[in-house]
PDB file of C-alpha atoms and ligand atoms in Angstrom:
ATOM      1  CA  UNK A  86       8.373 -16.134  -9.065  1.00 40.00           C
ATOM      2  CA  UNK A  87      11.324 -18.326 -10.337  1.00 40.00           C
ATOM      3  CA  UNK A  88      12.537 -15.262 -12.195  1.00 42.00           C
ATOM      4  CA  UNK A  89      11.958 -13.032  -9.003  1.00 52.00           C
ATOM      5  CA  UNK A  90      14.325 -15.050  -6.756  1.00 43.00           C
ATOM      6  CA  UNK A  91      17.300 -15.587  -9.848  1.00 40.00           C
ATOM      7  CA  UNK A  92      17.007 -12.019 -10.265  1.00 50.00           C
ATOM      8  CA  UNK A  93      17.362 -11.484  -5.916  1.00 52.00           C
ATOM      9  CA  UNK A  94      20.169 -13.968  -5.862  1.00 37.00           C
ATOM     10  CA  UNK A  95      22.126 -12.208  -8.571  1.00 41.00           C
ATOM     11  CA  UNK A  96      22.065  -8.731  -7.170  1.00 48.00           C
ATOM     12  CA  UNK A  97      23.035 -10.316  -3.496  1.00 41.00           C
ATOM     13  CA  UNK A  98      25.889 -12.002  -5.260  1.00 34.00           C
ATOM     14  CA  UNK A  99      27.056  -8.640  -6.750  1.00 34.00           C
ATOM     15  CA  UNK A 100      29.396  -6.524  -4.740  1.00 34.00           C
ATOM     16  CA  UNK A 101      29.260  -3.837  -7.439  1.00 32.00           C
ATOM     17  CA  UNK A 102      30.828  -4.657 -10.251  1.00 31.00           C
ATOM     18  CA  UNK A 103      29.443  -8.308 -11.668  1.00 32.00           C
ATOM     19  CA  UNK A 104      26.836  -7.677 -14.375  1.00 30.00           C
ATOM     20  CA  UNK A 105      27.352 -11.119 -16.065  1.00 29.00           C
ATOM     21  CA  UNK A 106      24.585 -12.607 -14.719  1.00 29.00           C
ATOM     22  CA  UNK A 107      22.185 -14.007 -17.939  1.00 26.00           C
ATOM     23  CA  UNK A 108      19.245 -13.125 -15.295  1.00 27.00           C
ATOM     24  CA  UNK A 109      20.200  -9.534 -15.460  1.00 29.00           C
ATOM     25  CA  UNK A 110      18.346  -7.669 -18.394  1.00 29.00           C
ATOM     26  CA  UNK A 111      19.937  -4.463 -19.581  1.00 31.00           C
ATOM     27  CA  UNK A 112      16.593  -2.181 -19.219  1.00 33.00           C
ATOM     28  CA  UNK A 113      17.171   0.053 -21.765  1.00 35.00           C
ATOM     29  CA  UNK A 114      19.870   2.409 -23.577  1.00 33.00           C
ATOM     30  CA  UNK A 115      18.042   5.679 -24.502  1.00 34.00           C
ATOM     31  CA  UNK A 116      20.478   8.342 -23.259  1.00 34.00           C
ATOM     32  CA  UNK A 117      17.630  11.018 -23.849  1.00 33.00           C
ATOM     33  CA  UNK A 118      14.849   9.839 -22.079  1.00 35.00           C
ATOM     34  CA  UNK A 119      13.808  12.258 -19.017  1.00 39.00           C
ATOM     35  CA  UNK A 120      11.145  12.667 -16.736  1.00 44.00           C
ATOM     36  CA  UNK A 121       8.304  10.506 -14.800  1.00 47.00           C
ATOM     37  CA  UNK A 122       6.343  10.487 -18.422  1.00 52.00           C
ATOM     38  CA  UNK A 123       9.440   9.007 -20.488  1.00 59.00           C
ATOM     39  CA  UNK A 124       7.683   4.926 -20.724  1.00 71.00           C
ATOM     40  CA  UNK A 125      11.371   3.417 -20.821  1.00 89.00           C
ATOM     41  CA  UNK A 126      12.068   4.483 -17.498  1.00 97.00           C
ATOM     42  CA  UNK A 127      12.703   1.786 -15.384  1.00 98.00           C
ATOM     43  CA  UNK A 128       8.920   0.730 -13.113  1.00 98.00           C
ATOM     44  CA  UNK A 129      10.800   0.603  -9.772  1.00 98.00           C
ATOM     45  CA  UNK A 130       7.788  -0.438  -7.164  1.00 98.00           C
ATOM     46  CA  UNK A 131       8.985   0.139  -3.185  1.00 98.00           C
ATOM     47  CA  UNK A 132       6.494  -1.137  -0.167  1.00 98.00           C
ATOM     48  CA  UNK A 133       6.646   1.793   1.555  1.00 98.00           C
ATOM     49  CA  UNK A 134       6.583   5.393   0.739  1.00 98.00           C
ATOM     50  CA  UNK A 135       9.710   6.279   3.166  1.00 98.00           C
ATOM     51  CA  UNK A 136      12.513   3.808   0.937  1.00 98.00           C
ATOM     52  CA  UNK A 137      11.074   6.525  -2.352  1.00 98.00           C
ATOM     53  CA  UNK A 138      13.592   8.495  -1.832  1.00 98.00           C
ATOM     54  CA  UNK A 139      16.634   6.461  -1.847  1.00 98.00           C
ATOM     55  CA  UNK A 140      15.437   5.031  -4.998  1.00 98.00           C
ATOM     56  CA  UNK A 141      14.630   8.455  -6.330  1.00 98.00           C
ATOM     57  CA  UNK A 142      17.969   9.948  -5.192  1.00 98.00           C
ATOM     58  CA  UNK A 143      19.792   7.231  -7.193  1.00 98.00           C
ATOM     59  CA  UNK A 144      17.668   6.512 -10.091  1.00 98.00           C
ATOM     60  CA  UNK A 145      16.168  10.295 -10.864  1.00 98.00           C
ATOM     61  CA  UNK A 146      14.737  10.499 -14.332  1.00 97.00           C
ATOM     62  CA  UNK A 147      15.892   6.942 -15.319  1.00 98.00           C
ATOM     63  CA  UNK A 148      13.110   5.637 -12.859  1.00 98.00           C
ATOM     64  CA  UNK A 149       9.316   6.293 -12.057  1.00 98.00           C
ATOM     65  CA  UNK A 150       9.104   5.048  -8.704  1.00 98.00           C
ATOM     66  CA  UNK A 151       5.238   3.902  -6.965  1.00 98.00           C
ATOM     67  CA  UNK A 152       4.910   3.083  -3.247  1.00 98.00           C
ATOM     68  CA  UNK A 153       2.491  -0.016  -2.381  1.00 98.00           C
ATOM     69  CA  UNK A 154       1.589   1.205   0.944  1.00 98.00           C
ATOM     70  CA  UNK A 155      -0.092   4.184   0.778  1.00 98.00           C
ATOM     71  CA  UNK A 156       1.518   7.359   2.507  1.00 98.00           C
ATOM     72  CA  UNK A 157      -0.113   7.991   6.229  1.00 96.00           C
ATOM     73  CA  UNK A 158      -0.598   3.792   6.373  1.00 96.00           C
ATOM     74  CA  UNK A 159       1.428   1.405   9.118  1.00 96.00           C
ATOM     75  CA  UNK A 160       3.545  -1.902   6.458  1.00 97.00           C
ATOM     76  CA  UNK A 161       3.336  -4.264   9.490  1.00 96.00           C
ATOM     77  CA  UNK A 162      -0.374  -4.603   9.164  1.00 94.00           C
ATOM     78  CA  UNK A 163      -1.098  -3.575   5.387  1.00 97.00           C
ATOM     79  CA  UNK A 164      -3.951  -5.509   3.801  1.00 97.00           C
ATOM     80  CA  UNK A 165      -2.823  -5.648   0.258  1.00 98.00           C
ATOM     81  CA  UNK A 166      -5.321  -4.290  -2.883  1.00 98.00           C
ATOM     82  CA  UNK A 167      -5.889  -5.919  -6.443  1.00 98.00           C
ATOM     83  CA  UNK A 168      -4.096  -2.937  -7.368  1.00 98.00           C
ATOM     84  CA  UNK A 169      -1.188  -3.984  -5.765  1.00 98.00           C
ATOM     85  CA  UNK A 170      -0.977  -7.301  -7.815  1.00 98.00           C
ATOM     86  CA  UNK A 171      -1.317  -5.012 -10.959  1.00 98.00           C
ATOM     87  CA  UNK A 172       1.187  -2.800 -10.294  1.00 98.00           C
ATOM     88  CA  UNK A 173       3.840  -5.660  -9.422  1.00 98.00           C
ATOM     89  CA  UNK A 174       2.628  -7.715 -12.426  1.00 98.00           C
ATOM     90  CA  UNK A 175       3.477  -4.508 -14.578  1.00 97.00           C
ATOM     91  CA  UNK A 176       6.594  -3.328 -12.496  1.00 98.00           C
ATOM     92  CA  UNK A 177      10.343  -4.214 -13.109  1.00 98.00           C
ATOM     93  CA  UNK A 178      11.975  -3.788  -9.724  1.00 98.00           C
ATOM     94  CA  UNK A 179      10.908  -4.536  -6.686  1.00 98.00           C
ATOM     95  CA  UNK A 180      12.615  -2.849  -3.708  1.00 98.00           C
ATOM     96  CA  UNK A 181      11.157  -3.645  -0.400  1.00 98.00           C
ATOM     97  CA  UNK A 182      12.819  -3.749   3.062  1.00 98.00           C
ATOM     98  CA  UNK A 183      12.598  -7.295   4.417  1.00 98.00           C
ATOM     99  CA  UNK A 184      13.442  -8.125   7.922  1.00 97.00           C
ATOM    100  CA  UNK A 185       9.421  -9.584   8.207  1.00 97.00           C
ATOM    101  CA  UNK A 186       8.016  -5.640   7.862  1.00 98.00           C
ATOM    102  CA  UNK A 187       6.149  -6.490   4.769  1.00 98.00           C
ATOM    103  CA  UNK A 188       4.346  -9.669   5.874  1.00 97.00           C
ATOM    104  CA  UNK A 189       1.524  -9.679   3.848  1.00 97.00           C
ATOM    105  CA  UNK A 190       4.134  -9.449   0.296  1.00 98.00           C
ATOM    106  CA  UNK A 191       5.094 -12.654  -0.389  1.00 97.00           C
ATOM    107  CA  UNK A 192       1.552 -13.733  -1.024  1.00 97.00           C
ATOM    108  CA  UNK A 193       1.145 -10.334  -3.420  1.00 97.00           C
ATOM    109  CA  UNK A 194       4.468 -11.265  -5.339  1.00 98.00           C
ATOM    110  CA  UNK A 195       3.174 -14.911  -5.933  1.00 98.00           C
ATOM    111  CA  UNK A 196      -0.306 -13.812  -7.452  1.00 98.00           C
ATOM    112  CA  UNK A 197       1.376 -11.031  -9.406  1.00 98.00           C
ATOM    113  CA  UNK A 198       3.187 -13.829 -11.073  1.00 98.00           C
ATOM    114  CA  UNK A 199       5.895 -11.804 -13.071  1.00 98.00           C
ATOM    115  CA  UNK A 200       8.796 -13.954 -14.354  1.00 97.00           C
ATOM    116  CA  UNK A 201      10.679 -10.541 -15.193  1.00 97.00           C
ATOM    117  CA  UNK A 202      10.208  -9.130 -11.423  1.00 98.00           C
ATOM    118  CA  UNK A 203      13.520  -8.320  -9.692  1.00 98.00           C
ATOM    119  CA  UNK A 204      13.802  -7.840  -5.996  1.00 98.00           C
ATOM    120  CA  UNK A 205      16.173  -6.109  -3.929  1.00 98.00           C
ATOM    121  CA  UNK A 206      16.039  -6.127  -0.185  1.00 98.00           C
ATOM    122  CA  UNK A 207      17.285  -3.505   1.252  1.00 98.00           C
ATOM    123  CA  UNK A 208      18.098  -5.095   4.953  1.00 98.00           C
ATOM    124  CA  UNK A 209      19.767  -7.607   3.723  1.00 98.00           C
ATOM    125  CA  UNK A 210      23.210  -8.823   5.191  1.00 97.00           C
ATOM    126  CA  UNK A 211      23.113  -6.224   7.373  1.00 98.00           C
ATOM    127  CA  UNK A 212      22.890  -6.299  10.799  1.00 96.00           C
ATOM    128  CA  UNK A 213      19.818  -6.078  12.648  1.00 94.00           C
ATOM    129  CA  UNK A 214      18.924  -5.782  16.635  1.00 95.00           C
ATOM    130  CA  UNK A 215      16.176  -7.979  17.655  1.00 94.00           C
ATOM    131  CA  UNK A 216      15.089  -8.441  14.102  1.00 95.00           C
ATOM    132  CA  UNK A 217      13.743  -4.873  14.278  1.00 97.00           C
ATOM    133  CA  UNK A 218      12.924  -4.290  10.703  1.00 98.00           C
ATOM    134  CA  UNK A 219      13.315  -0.165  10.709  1.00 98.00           C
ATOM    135  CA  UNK A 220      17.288   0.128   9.558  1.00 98.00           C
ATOM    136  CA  UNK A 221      16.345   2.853   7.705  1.00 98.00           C
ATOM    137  CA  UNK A 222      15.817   5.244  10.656  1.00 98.00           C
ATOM    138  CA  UNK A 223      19.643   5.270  11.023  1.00 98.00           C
ATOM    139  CA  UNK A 224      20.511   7.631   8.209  1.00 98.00           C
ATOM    140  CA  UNK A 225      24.160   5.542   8.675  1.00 98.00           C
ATOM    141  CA  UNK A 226      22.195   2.388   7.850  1.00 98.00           C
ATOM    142  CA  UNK A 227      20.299   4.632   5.053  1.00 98.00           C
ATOM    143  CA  UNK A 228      23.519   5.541   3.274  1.00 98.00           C
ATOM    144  CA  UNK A 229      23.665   1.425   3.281  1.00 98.00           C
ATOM    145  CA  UNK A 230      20.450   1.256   1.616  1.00 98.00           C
ATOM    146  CA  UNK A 231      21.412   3.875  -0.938  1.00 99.00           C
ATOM    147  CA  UNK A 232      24.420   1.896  -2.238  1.00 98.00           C
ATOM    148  CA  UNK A 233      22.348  -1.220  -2.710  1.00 98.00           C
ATOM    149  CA  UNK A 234      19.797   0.720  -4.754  1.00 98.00           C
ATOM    150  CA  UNK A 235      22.338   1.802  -7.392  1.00 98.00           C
ATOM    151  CA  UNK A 236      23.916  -1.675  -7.635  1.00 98.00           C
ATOM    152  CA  UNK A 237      20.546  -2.589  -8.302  1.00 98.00           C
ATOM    153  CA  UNK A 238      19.537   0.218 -11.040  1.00 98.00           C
ATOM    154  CA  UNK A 239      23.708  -0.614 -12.563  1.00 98.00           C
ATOM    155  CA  UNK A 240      22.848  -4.304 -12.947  1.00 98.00           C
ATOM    156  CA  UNK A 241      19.631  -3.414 -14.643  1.00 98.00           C
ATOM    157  CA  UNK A 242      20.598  -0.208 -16.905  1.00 98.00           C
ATOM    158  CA  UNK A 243      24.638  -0.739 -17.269  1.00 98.00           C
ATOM    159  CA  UNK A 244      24.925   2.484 -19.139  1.00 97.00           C
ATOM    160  CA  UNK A 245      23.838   4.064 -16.536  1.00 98.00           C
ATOM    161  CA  UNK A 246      26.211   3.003 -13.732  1.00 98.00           C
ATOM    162  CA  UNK A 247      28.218   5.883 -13.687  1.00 98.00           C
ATOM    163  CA  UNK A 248      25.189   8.108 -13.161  1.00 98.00           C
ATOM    164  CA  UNK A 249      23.498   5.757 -10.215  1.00 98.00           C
ATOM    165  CA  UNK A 250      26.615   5.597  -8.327  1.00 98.00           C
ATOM    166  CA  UNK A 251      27.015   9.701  -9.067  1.00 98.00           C
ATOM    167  CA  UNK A 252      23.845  10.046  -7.635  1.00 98.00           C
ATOM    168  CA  UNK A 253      23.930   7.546  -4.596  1.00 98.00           C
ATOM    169  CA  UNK A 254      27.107   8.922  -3.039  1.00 98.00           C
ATOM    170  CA  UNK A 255      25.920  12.682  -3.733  1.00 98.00           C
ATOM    171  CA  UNK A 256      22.272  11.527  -1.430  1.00 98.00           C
ATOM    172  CA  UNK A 257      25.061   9.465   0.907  1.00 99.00           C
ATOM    173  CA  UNK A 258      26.845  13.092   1.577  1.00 98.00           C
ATOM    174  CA  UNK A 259      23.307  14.433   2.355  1.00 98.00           C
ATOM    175  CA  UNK A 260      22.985  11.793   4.607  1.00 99.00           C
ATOM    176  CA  UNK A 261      26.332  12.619   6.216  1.00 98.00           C
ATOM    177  CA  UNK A 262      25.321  15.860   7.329  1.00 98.00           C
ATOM    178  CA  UNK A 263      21.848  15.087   8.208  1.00 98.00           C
ATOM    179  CA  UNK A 264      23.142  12.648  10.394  1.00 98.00           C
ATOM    180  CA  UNK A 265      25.882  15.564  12.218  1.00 98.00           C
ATOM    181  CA  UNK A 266      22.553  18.163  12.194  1.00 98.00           C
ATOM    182  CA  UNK A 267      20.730  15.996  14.327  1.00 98.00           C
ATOM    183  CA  UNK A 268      23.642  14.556  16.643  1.00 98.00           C
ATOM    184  CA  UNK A 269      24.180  18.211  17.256  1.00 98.00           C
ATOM    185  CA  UNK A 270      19.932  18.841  18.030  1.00 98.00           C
ATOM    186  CA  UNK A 271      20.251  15.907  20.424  1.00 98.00           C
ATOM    187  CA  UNK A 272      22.744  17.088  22.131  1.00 98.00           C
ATOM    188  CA  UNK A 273      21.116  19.963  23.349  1.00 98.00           C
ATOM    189  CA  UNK A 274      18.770  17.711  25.321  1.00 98.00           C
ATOM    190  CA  UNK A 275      20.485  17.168  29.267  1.00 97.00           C
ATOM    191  CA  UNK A 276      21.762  13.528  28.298  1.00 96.00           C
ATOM    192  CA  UNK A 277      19.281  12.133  31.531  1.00 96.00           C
ATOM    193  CA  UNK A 278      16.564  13.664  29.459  1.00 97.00           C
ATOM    194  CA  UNK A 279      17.445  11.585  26.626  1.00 98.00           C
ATOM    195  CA  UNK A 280      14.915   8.863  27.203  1.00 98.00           C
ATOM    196  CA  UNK A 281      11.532   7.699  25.309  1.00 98.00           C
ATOM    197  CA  UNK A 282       8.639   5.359  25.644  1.00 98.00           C
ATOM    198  CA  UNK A 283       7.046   4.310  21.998  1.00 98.00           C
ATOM    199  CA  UNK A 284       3.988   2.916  20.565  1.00 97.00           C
ATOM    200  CA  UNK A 285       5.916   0.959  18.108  1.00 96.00           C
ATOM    201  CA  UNK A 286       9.513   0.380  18.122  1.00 96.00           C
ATOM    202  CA  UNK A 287      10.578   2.408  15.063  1.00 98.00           C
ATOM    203  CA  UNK A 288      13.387   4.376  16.656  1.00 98.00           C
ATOM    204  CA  UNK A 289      15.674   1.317  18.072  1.00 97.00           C
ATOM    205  CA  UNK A 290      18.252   2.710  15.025  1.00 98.00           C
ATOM    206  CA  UNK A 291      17.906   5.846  15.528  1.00 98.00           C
ATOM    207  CA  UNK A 292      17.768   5.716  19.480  1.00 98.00           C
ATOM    208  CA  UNK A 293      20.674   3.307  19.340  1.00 98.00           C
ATOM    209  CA  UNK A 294      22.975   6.156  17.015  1.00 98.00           C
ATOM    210  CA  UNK A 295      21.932   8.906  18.854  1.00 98.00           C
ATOM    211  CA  UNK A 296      21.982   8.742  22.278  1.00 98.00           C
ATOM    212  CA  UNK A 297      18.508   7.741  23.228  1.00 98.00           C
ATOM    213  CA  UNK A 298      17.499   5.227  25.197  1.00 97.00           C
ATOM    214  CA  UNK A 299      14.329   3.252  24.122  1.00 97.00           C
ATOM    215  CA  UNK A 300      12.608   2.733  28.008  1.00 97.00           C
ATOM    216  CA  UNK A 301       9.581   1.179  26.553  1.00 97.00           C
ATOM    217  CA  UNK A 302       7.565  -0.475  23.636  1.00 98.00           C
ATOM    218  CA  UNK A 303       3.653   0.166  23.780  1.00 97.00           C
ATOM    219  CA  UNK A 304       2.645  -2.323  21.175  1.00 95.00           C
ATOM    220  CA  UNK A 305       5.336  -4.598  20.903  1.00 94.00           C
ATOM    221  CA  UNK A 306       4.034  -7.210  18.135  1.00 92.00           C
ATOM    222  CA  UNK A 307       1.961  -5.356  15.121  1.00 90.00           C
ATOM    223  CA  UNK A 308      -1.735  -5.073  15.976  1.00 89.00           C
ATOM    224  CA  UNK A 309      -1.841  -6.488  18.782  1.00 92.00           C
ATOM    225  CA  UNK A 310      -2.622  -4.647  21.708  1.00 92.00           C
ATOM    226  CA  UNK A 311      -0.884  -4.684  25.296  1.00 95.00           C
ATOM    227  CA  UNK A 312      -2.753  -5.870  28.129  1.00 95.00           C
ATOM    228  CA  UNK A 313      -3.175  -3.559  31.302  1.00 95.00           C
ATOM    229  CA  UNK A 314      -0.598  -4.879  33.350  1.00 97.00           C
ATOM    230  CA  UNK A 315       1.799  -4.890  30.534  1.00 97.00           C
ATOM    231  CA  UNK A 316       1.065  -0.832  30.224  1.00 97.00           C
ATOM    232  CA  UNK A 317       1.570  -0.736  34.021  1.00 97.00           C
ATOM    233  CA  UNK A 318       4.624  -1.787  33.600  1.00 98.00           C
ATOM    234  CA  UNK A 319       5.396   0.755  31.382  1.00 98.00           C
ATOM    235  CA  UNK A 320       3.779   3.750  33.591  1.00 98.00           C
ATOM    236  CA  UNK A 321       6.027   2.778  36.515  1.00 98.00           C
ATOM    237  CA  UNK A 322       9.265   2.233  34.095  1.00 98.00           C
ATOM    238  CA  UNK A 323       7.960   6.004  33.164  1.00 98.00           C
ATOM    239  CA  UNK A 324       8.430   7.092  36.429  1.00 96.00           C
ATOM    240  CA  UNK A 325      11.681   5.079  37.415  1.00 96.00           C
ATOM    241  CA  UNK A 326      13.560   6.292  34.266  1.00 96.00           C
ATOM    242  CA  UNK A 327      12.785  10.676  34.095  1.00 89.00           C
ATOM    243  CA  UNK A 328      10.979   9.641  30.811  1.00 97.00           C
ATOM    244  CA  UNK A 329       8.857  12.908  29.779  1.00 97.00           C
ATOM    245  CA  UNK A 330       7.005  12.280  26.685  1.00 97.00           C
ATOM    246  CA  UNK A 331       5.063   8.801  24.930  1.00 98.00           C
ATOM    247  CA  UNK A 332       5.806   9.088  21.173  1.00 98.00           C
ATOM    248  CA  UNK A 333       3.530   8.142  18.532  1.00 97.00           C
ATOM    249  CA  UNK A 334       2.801   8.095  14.728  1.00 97.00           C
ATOM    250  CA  UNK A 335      -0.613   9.714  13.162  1.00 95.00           C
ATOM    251  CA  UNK A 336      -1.160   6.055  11.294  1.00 93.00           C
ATOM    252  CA  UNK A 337      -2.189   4.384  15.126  1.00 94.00           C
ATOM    253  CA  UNK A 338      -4.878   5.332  17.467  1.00 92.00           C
ATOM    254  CA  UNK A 339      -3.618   7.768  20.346  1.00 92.00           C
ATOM    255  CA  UNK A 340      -6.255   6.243  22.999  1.00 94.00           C
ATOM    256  CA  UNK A 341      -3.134   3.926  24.718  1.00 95.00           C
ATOM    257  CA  UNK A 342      -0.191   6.423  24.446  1.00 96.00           C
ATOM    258  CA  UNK A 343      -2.515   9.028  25.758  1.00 97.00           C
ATOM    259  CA  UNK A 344      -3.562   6.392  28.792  1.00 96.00           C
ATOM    260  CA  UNK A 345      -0.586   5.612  29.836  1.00 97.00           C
ATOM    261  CA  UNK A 346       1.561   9.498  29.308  1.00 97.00           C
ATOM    262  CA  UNK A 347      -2.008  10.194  31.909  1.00 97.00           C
ATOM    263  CA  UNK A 348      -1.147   7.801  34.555  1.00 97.00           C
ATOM    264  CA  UNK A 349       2.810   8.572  34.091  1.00 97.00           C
ATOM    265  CA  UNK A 350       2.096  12.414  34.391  1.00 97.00           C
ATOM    266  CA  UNK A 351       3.980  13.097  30.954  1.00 97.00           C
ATOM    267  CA  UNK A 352       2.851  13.982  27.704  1.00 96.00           C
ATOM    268  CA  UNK A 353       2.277  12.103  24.246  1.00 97.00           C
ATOM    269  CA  UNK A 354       3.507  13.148  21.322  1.00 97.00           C
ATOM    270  CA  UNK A 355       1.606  11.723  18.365  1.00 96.00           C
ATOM    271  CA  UNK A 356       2.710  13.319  14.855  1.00 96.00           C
ATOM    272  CA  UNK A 357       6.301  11.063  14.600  1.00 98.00           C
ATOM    273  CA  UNK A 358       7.070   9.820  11.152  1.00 98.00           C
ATOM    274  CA  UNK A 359       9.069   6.610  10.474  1.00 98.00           C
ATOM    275  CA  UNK A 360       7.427   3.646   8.315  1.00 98.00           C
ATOM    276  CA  UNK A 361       5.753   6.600   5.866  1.00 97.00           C
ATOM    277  CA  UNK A 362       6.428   9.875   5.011  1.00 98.00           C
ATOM    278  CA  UNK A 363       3.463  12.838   4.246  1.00 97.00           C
ATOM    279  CA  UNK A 364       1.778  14.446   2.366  1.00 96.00           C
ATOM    280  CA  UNK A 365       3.313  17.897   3.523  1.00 95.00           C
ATOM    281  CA  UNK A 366       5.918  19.819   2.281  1.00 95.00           C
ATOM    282  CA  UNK A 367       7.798  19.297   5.859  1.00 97.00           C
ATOM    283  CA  UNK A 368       7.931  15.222   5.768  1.00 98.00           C
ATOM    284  CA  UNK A 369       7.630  14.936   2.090  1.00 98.00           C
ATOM    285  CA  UNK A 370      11.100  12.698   1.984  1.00 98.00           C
ATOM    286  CA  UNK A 371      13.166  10.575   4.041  1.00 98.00           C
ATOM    287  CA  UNK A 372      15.533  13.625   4.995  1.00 98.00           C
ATOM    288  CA  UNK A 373      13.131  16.005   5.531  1.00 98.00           C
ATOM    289  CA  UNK A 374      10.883  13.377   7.805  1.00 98.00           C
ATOM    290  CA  UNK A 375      14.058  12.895   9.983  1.00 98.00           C
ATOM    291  CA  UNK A 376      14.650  16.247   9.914  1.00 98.00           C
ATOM    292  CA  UNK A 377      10.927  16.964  11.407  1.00 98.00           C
ATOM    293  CA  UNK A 378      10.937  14.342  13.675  1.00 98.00           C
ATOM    294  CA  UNK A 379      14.423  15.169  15.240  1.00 98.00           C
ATOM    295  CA  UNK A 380      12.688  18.926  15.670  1.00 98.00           C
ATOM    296  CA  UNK A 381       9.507  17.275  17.261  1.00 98.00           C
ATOM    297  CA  UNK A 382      12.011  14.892  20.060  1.00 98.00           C
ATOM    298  CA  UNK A 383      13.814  17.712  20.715  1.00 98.00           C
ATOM    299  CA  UNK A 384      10.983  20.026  21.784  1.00 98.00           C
ATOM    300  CA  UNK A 385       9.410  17.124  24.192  1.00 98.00           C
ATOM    301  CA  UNK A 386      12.583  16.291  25.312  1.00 97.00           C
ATOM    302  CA  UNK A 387      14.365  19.211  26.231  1.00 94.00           C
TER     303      UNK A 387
HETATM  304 ZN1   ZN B 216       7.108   0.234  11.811  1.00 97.58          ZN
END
């Protein structure tokens, strides 16, 4: 653990360029290894399967890269495996996003017990509304995430650098024009359209740089579900506010999204993707999930 936190406090303390730190290890110097099967590629471990890309934009063959959480699962209320404490006992780099998502890590991280774990946390320093852990959903906030990952990877694997920061501002420029594709889909919704009620409040980024305004939160603390007055509320701030569609993610149960879009007279939309991508070739990465889900907001919306 002691390891862990030098390792966190050095790559917080680096804008970029500081790799004196003795904490920092250079991983390795093969300039020919390739591919997932190479064994000095760096073990980079994430907590949820939607940060994989940024890591595997940025590190590419340099890095094999294993989510904790598996895909089509919610990170607020994850009940960790032995496996887990394997994989982080064997891993190098931890990357997780902080902001109290992954409660249940700390405890995995302590009885992994591996001196020569790193951890980068992606949200922080940067500023967060409501401590709302889901930054990511702004692909703004993404290209953020992105530059911390190859500081990360540069402190670990200096000869490297040149090819991490390559690759992290070629993903940032995807990022760039994902984010002017969907400002342009949104704006073909009428802007008093632009409204949605949630089960979980993954979309406050994402609401907050496009346009939309969040009316409502069905299940506003993880697992823990509203009580009928509270979804009253919500049914009557339906009504009040044009809202058209409930929005949900496969990973919960549709039965109180479908309840309350019933007594509102609007419809629920269930297959949203935020906290983990698919295991479909249309939400198989971060930009391809926003891509989807911009498509699926649209359609309700418009
Ligand atoms: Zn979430």
């Amino acid at each position: 653990m002691k390891g862990a936190s030098l390792f966190l406090v050095a790559l917080l303390g680096a804008c970029g360029a500081s790799t004196s730190s003795a904490v920092v290890r250079q991983a390795h110097h093969d300039n020919t290894v390739t591919g997932q099967n190479n064994t000095s590629a760096i073990r980079v471990v994430t907590t949820f399967s939607t940060l994989n890309s940024f890591v595997e934009a940025v590190g590419g063959s340099y890095v094999t890269v294993h989510n904790l959480v598996p895909i089509g699962a919610s990170p607020e209320t994850y009940q960790p495996t032995p496996q887990d404490i394997t994989t982080l006992a064997d891993a190098q780099l931890l990357v997780e996003n902080g902001t109290g998502i992954e409660v249940w890590l700390q405890h995995t991280i302590s009885t992994a017990s591996n001196p020569n774990l790193r951890i980068l946390i992606l949200s922080d320093g940067l500023k967060h509304i409501d401590h709302n852990p889901h930054l990511w959903m702004d692909p703004v906030l993404a290209g953020l995430y992105v530059g911390k990952v190859a500081r990360a990877l540069s402190l670990m694997d200096p000869p490297h650098t040149a090819d991490y920061q390559r690759n992290a501002a070629a993903y940032q420029q995807k990022l760039v024009a994902l984010q002017n594709e969907i400002a342009k889909s949104i704006a073909t919704i009428p802007p008093q359209r632009r409204t949605m009620i949630v089960f979980h409040n993954a979309w406050q980024y994402y609401n907050d740089r496009f346009g939309i305004r969040t009316i409502g939160v069905i299940e506003v603390s993880p697992g823990q579900e509203p009580n009928p007055a509270y979804i009253a509320s919500l049914v009557d701030l339906a009504r009040k506010n044009n809202v058209r569609a409930v929005f949900s993610e496969p990973e919960y149960s549709p039965k109180i999204a479908q309840a309350l879009a019933k007594s509102a007279g609007i419809r629920t939309v269930s297959d949203l993707y935020d906290d983990s991508i698919a295991n479909n070739a249309l939400v198989h990465d971060y930009i391809s999930m926003l891509r989807y889900d911009t498509g699926v907001i649209v359609r309700a919306l418009r």
